[in-house]
Structure formats: structure tokens, C-alpha cells
Coordinates of C-alpha atoms in Angstrom, one line a residue:
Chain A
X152 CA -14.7 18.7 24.0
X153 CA -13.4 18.6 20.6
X154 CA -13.9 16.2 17.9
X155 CA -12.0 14.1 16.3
X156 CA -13.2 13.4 12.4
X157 CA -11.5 11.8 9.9
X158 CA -11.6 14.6 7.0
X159 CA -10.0 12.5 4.7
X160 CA -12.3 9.5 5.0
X161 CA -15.0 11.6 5.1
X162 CA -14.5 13.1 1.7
X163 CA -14.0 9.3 0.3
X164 CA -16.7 7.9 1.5
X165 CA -19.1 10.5 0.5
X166 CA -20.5 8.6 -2.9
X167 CA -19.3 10.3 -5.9
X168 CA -21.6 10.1 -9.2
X169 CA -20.0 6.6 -11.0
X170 CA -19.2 6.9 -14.3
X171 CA -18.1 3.4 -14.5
X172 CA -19.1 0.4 -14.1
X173 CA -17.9 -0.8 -10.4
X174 CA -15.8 -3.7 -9.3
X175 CA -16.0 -6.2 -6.4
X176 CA -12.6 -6.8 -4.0
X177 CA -9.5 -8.7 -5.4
X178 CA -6.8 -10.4 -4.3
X179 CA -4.4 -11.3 -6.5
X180 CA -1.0 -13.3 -6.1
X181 CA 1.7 -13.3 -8.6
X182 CA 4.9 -15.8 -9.5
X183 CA 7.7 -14.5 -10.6
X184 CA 11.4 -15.6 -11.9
X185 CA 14.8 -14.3 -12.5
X186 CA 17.3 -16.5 -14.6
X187 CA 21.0 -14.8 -14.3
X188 CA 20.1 -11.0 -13.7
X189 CA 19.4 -9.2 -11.1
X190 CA 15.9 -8.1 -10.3
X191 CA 15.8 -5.2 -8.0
X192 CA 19.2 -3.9 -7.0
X193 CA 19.5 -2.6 -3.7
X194 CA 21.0 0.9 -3.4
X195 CA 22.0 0.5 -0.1
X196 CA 24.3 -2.1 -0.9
X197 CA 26.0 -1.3 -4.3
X198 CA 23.1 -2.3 -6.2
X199 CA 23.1 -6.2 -4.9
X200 CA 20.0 -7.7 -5.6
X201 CA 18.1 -6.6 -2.3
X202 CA 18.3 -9.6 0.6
X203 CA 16.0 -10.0 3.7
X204 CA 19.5 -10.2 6.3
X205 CA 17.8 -12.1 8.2
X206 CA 17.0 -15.1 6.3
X207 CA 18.3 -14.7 2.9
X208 CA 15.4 -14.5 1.0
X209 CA 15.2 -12.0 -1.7
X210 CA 13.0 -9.0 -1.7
X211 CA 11.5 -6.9 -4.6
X212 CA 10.1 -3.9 -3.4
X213 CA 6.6 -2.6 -4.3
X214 CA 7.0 0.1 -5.9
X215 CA 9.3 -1.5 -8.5
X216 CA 6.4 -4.0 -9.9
X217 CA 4.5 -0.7 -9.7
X218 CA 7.0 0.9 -11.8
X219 CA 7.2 -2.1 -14.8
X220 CA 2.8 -1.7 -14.6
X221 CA 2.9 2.2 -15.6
X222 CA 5.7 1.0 -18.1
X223 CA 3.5 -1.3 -19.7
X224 CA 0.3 1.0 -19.7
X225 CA 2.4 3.9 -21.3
X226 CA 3.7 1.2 -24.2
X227 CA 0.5 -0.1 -25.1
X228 CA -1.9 2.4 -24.4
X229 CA 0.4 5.4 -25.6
X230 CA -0.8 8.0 -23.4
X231 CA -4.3 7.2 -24.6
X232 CA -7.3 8.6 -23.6
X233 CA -7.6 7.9 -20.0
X234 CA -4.5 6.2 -20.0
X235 CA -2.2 8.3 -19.3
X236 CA 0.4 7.8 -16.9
X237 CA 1.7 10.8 -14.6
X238 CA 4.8 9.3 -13.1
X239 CA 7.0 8.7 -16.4
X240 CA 10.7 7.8 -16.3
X241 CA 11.7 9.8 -19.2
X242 CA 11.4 13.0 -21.4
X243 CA 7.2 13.7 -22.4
X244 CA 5.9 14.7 -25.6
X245 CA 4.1 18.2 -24.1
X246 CA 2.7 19.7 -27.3
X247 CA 0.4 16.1 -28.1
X248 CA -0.6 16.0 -24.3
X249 CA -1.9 19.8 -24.3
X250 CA -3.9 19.0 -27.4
X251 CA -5.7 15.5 -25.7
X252 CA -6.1 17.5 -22.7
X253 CA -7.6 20.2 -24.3
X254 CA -10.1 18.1 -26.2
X255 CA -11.0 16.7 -22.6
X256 CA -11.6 20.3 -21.8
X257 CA -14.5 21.7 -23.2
X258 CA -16.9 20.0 -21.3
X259 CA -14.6 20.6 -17.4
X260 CA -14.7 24.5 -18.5
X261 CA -18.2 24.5 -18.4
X262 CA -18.2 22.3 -15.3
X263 CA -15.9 24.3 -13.7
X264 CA -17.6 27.7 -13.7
X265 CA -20.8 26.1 -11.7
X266 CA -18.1 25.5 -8.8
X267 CA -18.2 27.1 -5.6
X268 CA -14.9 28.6 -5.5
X269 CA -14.7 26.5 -2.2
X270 CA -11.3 24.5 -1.6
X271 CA -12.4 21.2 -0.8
X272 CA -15.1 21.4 -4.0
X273 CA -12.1 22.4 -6.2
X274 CA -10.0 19.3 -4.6
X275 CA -12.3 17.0 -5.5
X276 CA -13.3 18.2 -9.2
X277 CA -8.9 18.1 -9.9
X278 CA -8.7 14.8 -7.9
X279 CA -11.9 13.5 -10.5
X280 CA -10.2 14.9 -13.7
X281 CA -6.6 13.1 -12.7
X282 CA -8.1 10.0 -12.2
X283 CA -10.2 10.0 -15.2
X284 CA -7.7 10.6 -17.4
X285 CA -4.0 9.1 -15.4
X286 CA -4.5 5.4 -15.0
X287 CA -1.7 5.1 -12.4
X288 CA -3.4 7.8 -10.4
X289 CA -6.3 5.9 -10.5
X290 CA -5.1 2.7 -10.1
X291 CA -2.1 3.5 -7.3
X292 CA -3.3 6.6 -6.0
X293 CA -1.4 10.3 -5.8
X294 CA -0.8 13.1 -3.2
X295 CA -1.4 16.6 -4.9
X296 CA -0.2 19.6 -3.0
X297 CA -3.6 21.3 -2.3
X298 CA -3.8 22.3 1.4
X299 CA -7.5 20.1 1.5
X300 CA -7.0 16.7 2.7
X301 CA -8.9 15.4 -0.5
X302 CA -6.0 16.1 -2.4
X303 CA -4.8 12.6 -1.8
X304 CA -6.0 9.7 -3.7
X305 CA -6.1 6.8 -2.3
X306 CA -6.0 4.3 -5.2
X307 CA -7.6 0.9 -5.3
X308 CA -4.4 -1.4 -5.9
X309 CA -2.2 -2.0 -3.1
X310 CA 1.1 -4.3 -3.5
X311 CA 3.3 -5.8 -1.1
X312 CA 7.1 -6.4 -1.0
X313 CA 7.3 -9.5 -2.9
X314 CA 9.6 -12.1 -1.7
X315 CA 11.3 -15.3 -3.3
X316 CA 10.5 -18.5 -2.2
X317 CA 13.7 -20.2 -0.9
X318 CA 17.1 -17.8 0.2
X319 CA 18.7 -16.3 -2.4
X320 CA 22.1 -16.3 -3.7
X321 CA 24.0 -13.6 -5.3
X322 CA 26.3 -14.0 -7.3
X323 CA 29.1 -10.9 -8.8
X324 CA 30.6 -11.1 -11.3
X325 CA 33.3 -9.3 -13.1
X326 CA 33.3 -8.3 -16.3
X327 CA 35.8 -6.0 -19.1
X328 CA 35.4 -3.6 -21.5
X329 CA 38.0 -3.5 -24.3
X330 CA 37.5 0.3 -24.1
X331 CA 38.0 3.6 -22.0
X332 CA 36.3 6.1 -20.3
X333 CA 38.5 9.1 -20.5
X334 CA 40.8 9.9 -23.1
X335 CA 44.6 9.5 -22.4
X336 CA 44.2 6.9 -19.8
X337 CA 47.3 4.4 -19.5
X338 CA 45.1 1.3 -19.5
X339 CA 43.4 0.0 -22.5
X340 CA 40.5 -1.7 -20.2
X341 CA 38.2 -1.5 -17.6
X342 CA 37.0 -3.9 -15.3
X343 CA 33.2 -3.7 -14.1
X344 CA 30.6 -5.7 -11.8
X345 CA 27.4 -7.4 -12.2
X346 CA 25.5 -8.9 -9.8
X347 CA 23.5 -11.9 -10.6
X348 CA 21.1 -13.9 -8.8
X349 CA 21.6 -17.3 -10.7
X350 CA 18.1 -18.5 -9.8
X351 CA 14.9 -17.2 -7.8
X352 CA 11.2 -17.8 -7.8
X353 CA 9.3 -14.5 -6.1
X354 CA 5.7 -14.2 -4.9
X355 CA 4.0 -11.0 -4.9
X356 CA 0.5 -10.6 -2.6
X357 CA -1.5 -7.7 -3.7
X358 CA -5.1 -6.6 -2.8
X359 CA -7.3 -4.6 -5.3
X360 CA -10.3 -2.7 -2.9
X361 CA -14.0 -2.2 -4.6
X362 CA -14.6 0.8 -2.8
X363 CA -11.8 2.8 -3.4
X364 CA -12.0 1.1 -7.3
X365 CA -15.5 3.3 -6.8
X366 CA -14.0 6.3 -5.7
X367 CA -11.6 7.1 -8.6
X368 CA -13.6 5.3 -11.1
X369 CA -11.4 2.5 -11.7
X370 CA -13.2 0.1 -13.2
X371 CA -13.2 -3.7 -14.9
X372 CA -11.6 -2.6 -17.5
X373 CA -8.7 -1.1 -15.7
X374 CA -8.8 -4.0 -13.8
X375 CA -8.4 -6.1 -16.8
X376 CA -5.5 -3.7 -18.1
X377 CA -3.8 -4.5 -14.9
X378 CA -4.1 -8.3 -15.3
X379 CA -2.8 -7.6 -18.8
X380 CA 0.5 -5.9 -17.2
X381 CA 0.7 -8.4 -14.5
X382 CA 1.3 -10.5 -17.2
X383 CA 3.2 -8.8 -19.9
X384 CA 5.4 -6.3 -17.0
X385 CA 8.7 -8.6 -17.7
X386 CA 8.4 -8.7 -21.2
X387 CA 8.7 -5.1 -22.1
X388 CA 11.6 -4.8 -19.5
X389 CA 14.8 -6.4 -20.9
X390 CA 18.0 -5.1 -20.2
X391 CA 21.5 -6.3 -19.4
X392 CA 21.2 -6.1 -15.7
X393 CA 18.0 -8.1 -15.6
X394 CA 18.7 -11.2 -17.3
X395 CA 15.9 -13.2 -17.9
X396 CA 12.3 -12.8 -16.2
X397 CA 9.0 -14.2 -16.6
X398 CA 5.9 -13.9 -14.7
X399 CA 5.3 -17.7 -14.1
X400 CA 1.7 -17.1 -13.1
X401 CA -1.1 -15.1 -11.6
X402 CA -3.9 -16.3 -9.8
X403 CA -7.1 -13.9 -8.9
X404 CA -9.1 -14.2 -5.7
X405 CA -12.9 -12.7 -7.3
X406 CA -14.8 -11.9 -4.1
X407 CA -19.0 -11.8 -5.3
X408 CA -19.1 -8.5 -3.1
X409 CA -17.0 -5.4 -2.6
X410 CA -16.6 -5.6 1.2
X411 CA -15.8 -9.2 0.2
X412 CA -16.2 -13.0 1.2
X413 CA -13.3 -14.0 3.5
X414 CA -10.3 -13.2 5.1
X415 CA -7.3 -12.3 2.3
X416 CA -5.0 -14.1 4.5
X417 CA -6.5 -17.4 4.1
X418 CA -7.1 -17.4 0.9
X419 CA -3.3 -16.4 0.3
X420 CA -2.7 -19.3 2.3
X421 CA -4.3 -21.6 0.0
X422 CA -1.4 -20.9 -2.7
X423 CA 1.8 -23.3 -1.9
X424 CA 4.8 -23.7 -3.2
X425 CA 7.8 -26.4 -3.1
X426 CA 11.1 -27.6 -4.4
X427 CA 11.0 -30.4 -5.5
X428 CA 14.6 -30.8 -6.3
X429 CA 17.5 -31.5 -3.8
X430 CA 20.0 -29.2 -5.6
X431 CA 19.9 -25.6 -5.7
X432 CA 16.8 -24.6 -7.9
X433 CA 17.6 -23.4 -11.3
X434 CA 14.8 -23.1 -13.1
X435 CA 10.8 -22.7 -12.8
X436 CA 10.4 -26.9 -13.1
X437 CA 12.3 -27.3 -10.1
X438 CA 9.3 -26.0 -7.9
X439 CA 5.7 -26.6 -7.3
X440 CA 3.0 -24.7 -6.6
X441 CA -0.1 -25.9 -5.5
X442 CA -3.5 -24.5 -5.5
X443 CA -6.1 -25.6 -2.6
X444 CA -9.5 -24.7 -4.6
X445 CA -11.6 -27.1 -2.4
X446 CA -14.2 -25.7 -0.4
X447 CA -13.6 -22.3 -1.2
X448 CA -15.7 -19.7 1.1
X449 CA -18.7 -18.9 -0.6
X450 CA -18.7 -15.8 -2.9
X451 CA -15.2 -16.7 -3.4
X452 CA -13.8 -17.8 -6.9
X453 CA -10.4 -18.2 -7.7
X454 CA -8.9 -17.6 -11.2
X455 CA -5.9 -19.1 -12.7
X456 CA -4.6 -16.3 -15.5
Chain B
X1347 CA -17.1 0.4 28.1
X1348 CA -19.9 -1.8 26.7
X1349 CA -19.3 -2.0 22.9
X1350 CA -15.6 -2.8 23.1
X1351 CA -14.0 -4.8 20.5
X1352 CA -10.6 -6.9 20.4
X1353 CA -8.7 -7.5 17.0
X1354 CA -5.5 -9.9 16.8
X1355 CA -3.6 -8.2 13.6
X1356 CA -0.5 -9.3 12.4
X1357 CA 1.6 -8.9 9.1
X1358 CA 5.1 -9.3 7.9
X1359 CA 6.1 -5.7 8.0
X1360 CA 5.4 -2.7 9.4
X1361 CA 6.5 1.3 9.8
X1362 CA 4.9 3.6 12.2
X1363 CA 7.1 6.6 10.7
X1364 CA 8.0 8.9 13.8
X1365 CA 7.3 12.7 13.0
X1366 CA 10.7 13.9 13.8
X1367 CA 11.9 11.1 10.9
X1368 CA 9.8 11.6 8.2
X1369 CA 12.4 12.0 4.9
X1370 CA 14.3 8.9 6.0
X1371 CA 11.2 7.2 7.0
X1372 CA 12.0 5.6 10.8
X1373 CA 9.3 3.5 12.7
X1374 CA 8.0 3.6 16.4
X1375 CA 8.7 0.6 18.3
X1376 CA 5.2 -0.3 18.6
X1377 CA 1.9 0.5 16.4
X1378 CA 0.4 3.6 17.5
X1379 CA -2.8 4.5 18.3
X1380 CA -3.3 6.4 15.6
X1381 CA -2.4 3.2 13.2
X1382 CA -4.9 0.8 15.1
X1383 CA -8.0 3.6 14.5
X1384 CA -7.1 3.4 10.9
X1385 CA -7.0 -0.3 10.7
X1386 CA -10.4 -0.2 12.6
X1387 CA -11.7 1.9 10.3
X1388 CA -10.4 0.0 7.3
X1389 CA -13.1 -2.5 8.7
X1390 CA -16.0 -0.5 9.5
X1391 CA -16.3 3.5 10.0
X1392 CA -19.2 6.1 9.8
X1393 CA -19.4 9.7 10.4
X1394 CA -21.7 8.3 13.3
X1395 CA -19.0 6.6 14.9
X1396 CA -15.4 7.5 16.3
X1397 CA -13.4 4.4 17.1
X1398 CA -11.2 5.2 20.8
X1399 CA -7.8 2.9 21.4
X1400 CA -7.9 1.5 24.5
X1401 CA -4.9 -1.0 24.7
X1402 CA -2.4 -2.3 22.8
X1403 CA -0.8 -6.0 23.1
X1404 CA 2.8 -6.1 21.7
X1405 CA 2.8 -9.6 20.7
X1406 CA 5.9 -10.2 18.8
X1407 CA 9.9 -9.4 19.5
X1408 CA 10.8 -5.5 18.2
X1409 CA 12.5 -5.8 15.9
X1410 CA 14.0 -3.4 12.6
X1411 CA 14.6 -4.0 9.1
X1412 CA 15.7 -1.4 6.2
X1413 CA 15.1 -1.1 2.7
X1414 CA 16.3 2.0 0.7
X1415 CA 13.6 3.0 -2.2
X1416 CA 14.3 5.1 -5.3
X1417 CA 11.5 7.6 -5.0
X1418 CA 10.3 10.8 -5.7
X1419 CA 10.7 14.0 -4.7
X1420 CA 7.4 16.2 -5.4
X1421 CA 3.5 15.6 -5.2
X1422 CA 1.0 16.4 -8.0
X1423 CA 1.2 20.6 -8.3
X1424 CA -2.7 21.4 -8.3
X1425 CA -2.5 24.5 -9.7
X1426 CA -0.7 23.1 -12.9
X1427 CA -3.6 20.8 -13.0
X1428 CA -5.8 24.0 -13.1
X1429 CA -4.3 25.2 -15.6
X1430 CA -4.2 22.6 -17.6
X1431 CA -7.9 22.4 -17.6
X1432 CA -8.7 25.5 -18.4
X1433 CA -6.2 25.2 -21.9
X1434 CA -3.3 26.3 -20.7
X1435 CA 0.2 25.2 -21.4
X1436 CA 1.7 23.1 -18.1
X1437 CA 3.6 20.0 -17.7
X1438 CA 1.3 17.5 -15.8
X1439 CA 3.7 14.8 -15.7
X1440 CA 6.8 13.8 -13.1
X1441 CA 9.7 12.5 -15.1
X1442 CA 10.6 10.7 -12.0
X1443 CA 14.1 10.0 -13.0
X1444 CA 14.8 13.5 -13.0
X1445 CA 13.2 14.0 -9.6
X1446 CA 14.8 10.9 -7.6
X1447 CA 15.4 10.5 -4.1
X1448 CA 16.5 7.7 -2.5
X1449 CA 15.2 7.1 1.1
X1450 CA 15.7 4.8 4.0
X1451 CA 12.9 3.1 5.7
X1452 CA 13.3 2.0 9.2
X1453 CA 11.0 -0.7 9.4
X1454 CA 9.7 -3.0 11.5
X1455 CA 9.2 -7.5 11.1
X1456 CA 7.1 -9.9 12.3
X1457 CA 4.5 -8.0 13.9
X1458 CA 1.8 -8.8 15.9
X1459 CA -0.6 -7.0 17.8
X1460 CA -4.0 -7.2 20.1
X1461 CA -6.1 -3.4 19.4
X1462 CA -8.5 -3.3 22.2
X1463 CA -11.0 -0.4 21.7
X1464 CA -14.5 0.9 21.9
X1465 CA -16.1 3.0 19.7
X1466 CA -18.5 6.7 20.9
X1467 CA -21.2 8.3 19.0
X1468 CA -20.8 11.3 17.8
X1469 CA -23.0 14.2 16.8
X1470 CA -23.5 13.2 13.2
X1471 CA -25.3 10.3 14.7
X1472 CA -28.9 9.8 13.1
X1473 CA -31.9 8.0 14.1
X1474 CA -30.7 4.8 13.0
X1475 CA -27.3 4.7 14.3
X1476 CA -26.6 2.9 17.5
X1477 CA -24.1 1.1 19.1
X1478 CA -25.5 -1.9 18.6
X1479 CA -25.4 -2.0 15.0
X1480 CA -22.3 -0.4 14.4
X1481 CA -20.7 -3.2 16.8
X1482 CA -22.4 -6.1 15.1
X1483 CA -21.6 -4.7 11.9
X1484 CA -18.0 -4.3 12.6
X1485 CA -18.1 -7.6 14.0
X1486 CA -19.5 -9.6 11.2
X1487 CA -16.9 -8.2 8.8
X1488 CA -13.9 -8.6 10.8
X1489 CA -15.3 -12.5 11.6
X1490 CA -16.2 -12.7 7.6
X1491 CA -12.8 -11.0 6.8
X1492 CA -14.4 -8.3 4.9
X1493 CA -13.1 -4.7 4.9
X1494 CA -13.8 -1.5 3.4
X1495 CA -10.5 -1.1 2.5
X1496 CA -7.6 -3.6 2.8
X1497 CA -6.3 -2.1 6.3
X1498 CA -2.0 -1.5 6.4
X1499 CA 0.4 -1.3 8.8
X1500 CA 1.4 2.6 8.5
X1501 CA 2.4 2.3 5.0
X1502 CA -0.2 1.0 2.3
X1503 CA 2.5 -1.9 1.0
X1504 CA 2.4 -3.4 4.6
X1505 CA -1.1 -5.1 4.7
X1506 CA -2.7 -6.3 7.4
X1507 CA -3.8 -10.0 8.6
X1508 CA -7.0 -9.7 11.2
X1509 CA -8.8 -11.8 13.0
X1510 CA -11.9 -11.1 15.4
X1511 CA -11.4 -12.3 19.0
X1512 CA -14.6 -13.2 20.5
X1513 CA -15.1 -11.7 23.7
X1514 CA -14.4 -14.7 25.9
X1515 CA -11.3 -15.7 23.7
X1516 CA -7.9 -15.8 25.2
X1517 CA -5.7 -13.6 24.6
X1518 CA -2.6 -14.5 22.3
X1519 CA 0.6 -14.6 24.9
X1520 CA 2.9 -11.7 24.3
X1521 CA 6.7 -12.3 24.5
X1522 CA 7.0 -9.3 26.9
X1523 CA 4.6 -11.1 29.1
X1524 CA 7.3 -10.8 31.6
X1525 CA 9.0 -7.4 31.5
X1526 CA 7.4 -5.6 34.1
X1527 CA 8.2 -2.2 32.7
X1528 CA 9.4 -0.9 29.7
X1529 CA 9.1 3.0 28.6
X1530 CA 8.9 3.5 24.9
X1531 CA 8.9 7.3 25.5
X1532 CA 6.5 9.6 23.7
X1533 CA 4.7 8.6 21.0
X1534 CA 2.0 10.0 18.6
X1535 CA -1.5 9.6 20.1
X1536 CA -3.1 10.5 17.0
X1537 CA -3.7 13.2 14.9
X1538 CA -6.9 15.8 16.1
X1539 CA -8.5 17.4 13.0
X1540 CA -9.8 20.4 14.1
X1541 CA -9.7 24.0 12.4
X1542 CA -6.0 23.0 11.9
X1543 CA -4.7 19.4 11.8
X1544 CA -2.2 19.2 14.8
X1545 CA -0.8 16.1 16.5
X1546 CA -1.1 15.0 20.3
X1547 CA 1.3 12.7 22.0
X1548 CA 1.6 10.1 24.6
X1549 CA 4.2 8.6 26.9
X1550 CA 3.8 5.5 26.2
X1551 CA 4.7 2.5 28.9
X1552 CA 4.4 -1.0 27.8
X1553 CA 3.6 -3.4 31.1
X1554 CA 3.7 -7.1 30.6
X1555 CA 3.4 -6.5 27.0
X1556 CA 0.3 -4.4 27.3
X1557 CA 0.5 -0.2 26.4
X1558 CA -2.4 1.5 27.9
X1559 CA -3.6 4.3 25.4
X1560 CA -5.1 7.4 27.6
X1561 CA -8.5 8.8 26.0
X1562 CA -6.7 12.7 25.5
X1563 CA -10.0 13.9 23.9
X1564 CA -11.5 14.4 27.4
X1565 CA -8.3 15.3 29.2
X1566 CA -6.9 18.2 27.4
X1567 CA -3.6 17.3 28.8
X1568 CA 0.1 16.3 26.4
X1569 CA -1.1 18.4 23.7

């Protein structure tokens, strides 16, 4: 009979010596808005703001909030110690990262020659060394192309598809340019499109695990960075197609352990939102959201930020 | 099959990616078995124990939605990591701009499921493992809600609602309650990590809502 073993679990849940101080489960859910721009374009459909077919509402993917939280980090932490970010969008500054990494060195070199020059061993120590010193990595996770199955990271923070509250509606517009593209062109204009959505409130779910926080040392004061971001994503993210976004608000589930104190979806269910306006929403006043704190489940506090 | 558990999960989204479809991610019509052990073991899971899929309860309608992600192309090259540890010179970032894809996802909405499984012991079993602890361990955190790790629907940003049926609960009606037959042709079983990692399939026949998941770790058959 042969046996079937989860490798990869295996490897995670073997405890690895903490550094940091550890974290309990989260769940966090955040609000959202877009005034006149277009939030996530969908490149499926010539860069429309992205649209559930079936019901209209709008969708934000995942891995765009993802993207707007490594932006943030790499604005205000620099590329800091231990906050670098490994998936960048543009050009990197090698020569200064050789010299941080280096610093970071001496001590791994002397690490590394007590290794077993066993695969998984190796796996590990590179996994350890990218999460200490990339926060995304340690916050999202990473795949790295070693042939061990502990050459994936499976990182703590986990977001959803965030979706906006009522249908939205997109609008395109057309706009000119009183210039050219190509030289020697008979027309002294172009014409162009943007799409707008003229109003939309979003809601974001997303789960932070302890144990996995554990496992690539991601601790409170990551957690508190990524709070920060939560917070500040939109505001280091203007540009003509956006229009105008805010994050409206952020409220924290703090469970008192790290296998945690109820069920995420009922606690999610506790957040509620309405429109309280019988025209078309246009702005953040025209909804309401509402926040059941009664009786929460014990071990359970909930955290307006 | 003392020890046998039954979980109602649910969630918004979900996408089993078939093999054969990986790039342009495209789901199964159903959760496989391979998905329902990893949302077990999201809950509870020990070296001691291997959780075995015996049933799955299509609850909701099938049906498909698609989003197209930028995203990127390469993983994380270990040995530039290497080097970059021991001083040398090697880019250790992904300008991911530069190294764009844009794929599809096949997805699936709406979906709800029933896991019905057991768990065996396995060799790595100590003195103080035994079924009964490992069930009323599981038990306690999937009626408390608690997890290891927030469980997903094949891809993390799909996450998981559960809830514990006790063992005299009804089942939740299935909308295929009433198709006798339907063949969803072969699927992944799950994945068997041996020497090498290699995959063993199923054909898998939903009845009245209900796919009956073979046990292929004592039949060697399919593989």
C-alpha cells in the first residue's frame, strides 16, 4: 500500500525557530470607493471596469489591492531592511540592493556552511532568507523554482475578489487630443476612450492566518504595516484612469487565539451596508454601513481603523 | 467507517483548475477530492492522520464565470537567491511589468458542497494519537470555526464558508436531487506523493447530486 503524505504541509507545520513575535488570526474587511475613474479595467473587455455578467456588480480582483499594498510598502519603506518587495513594477536600483544584501550576508555565510547539502534543508534556509528580508513574500507568499515542495511559501494574508455593493454602471467616454501620433498624418486630432464608473462603493473580505504569520515570520508589526497600506493603498495611486478613490474604512476581526474564536463567515456577516438614497448613489453619504458589535463570540474583538 | 465527518462548505467562487488547462486556468465542474482533503486539512491535519473523501454533495447549480488577470510569468529563481547570499551579483527582483501574462480563469459561482470523509492512521502515529482525539479535535474547530489555515476553494483568493453537520443533521437538499445520472468524466482523484509526485484520476458519476469518491490507495486501479 502506498502512502499518501502531504510533503508540503509537512515541511510547514514542522515549527521553525521564531524570530518574531507571533500573531493571533484576522479578519479584516475593507470599504472602498471610486468617484469618476475606473478601478480595475478588465482586459478581457477593452479595459471596462470589470462587471460580475451576471448581476452587474463590479469586481476588483485580488491581486490588484495586492498590487497597490507592495506599492505602498516599496514608497515608504524604500526597500528597507526587511522590506523589500520582490514583485516590483518597474526598473530596480541593483548596485544599492547587492550592498543591503550583502550586509545581511555575513552572518547566512556562516549559516550556510553548517548545512547539509540536502535539498529540502537548502529550500527551507532560501525560503527563511526571502521571507525575512521581502515583505510581500512574507506577507502573500511566493513559488521559487526549487524541485522540493518547500519552495513555495504559503503566505499568511489571503484576499478575495472584492465586490461593490449595488450594480455598477459604466460609463465611456470620449475624449480628444489636439495632437498626433505619427508625423504626416492628415488629421490634426485624435479621438480616445475612457471608461468611467460614475459611482461605486466595494467591499473587500480578507483573512490574515497566525500559523502561517508563524511560518514566515510575519509578525505584528508587519501586520501593522499592512493596516497602514490598507489605509493609505489609494492615496499613493493617482492617475488619470482612476479618478478618485478612497478607502472609506477598515474594520479588524482580533481573534484572542491563532486557530481562532468563530466562524469568519459570521463575523463578515456582522458588517452591513445600505443605500439610503432612492437615486443612483453618488457619493460615500449615500450609503450606510452598519456594524453588529453586540454579543460578539468570545475571544473576538472587532476594530474600527 | 466509524470516525466519519460531514462538512457543508460553501463560498462565492471557486476553480478546481483541470491539469490539461493549467495556463488559462479552466475549473472542474465539481470540487475534487483532492480540494475537499485540503479544506479538511485547513481545519485539522497531523502527520498521524490522512483524511480519505468519501462523498461529495453538489449542492448548487454549475455554473462558470471568467475573469482575465494580468500576471506573471516566472517563479522566484533559487539559485539567484543562492547567489545572492553568498555576495554575488544577481537580480532578486521580478519587474513584473516586464514579465506580464494575461490569463483566463474559468471559474466557477455560487458553490456549495457536503465533504463526507473519514480519516486512517498512519504509520507516523504515536502513542497518543487516536481516532478519537483527532475526530473531536477536528470537530470542535470546525463547530468553533477555527482553522489552521483559512481553507480555499482551489485558489487561495476563493475562501471557504464551513459549517460542521452533526451526525444526525439533515442533509442540505442538492438541486440535482433529481437527475438520476450525470457523468462528469474523469477527474483528478488527488495527487500521491511518493518517490515522485504523480496524479491519479477518477471517473466521476454524480447520482442524485451525490459523487461517490473510490478509496484508489487500496485498489491500485486508474493510475
Amino acid at each position: 500500500m502506498t502512502t499518501i503524505q502531504t510533503k508540503e504541509m509537512n515541511v510547514e507545520q514542522q515549527a521553525t525557530e521564531s524570530k518574531v513575535p507571533t500573531i493571533n488570526r484576522h479578519e479584516f474587511t475593507i470599504f472602498f470607493d471610486v468617484q469618476n475613474g475606473n478601478p480595475n479595467g478588465d482586459p478581457d473587455m477593452g479595459n471596462m471596469p470589470r462587471i460580475d455578467p451576471e448581476t452587474g456588480h463590479g469586481i476588483v480582483t485580488d491581486v490588484c489591492l495586492k498590487r497597490k499594498v507592495r506599492n505602498y510598502v516599496e514608497i515608504t519603506r524604500e526597500q528597507g531592511e526587511g522590506h523589500r518587495i520582490y514583485v516590483t513594477e518597474g526598473a530596480v536600483l541593483n548596485e544599492q540592493h547587492r550592498k543591503a544584501y550583502r550586509s545581511i550576508r555575513e552572518e547566512d555565510v556562516s549559516k550556510l556552511k553548517e548545512l547539509k547539502p540536502k535539498d529540502r534543508a537548502e529550500a527551507t534556509q532560501l525560503t527563511h532568507w526571502m521571507c525575512d528580508n521581502f515583505y510581500d513574500v512574507r506577507a502573500f507568499g511566493a513559488v521559487m523554482t526549487t524541485k522540493v515542495n518547500c519552495g513555495q511559501v504559503r503566505g499568511p494574508i489571503q484576499f478575495t475578489f472584492a465586490r461593490s455593493i449595488d450594480p455598477i454602471f459604466s460609463q465611456e467616454t470620449t475624449i480628444t487630443r489636439q495632437a498626433v501620433t505619427q508625423e504626416g498624418a492628415e488629421k490634426d486630432r485624435e479621438m480616445g476612450r475612457k471608461h468611467i464608473v460614475p459611482y461605486a462603493l466595494y467591499r473587500m473580505d480578507g483573512y490574515v492566518s497566525g500559523h502561517l504569520a508563524e511560518k514566515t515570520h510575519f509578525g505584528p508589526e508587519d501586520l501593522e504595516l499592512l493596516w497602514e497600506s490598507l489605509v493609505n493603498m489609494f492615496e499613493h495611486d493617482r492617475s488619470a484612469s482612476r479618478g478618485q478613490m478612497a478607502l472609506r474604512k477598515l474594520i479588524v476581526f482580533e481573534h484572542a487565539s491563532k486557530l481562532g474564536n468563530a466562524p469568519a463567515h459570521r463575523l463578515f456577516e456582522r458588517i452591513e451596508t445600505k443605500k439610503i438614497v432612492d437615486t443612483p448613489a453618488r457619493s460615500y453619504h449615500d450609503y450606510e454601513i452598519s456594524l453588529d458589535d453586540r454579543d460578539l463570540p468570545e475571544g473576538v474583538t472587532m476594530i474600527e481603523r | 467507517m466509524a470516525y466519519g465527518i460531514r462538512l457543508h462548505v460553501w463560498g462565492d467562487r471557486a476553480c478546481f483548475t483541470r491539469p490539461e488547462m493549467k495556463a488559462e486556468r479552466v475549473s472542474y465542474d465539481v470540487m475534487t477530492p483532492s480540494a475537499a482533503r485540503g479544506i479538511l486539512e485547513a481545519i485539522h491535519w497531523k502527520p498521524a492522520i490522512r483524511w480519505v473523501v468519501d462523498r461529495i454533495h453538489v449542492l448548487n447549480e454549475i455554473s462558470f464565470d471568467s475573469v482575465r488577470r494580468n500576471e506573471v510569468e516566472s517563479k522566484i529563481s533559487a539559485s539567484n537567491i543562492k547567489s545572492v547570499m553568498n555576495g554575488k551579483d544577481a537580480v532578486l527582483n521580478l519587474a513584473s511589468s516586464e514579465e506580464r501574462q494575461q490569463r483566463m480563469t474559468v471559474m466557477l459561482r455560487d458553490v456549495a458542497y457536503v465533504i463526507e470523509a473519514h480519516f486512517e492512521m498512519t504509520s507516523s502515529a504515536g502513542e497518543t494519537d487516536n481516532p478519537e482525539k483527532h475526530y473531536s479535535i477536528f470537530s470542535r474547530r470546525a463547530r468553533g470555526g477555527q482553522f489552521y489555515h483559512q481553507p480555499y476553494f482551489g485558489c487561495r483568493e476563493f475562501p471557504v464558508n464551513f459549517e460542521w453537520l452533526e451526525p444526525d443533521a439533515p442533509l442540505p437538499e442538492s438541486s440535482y436531487r433529481h437527475v438520476t445520472e450525470r457523468d462528469l468524466q474523469w477527474m483528478l482523484w488527488d495527487m500521491e506523493y511518493g518517490e515522485e509526485i504523480s496524479p491519479k484520476f477518477f471517473r466521476a458519476v454524480m447520482r442524485e447530486g451525490v459523487i461517490d469518491v473510490p478509496n484508489l490507495l487500496q485498489k491500485e486501479v486508474h493510475t
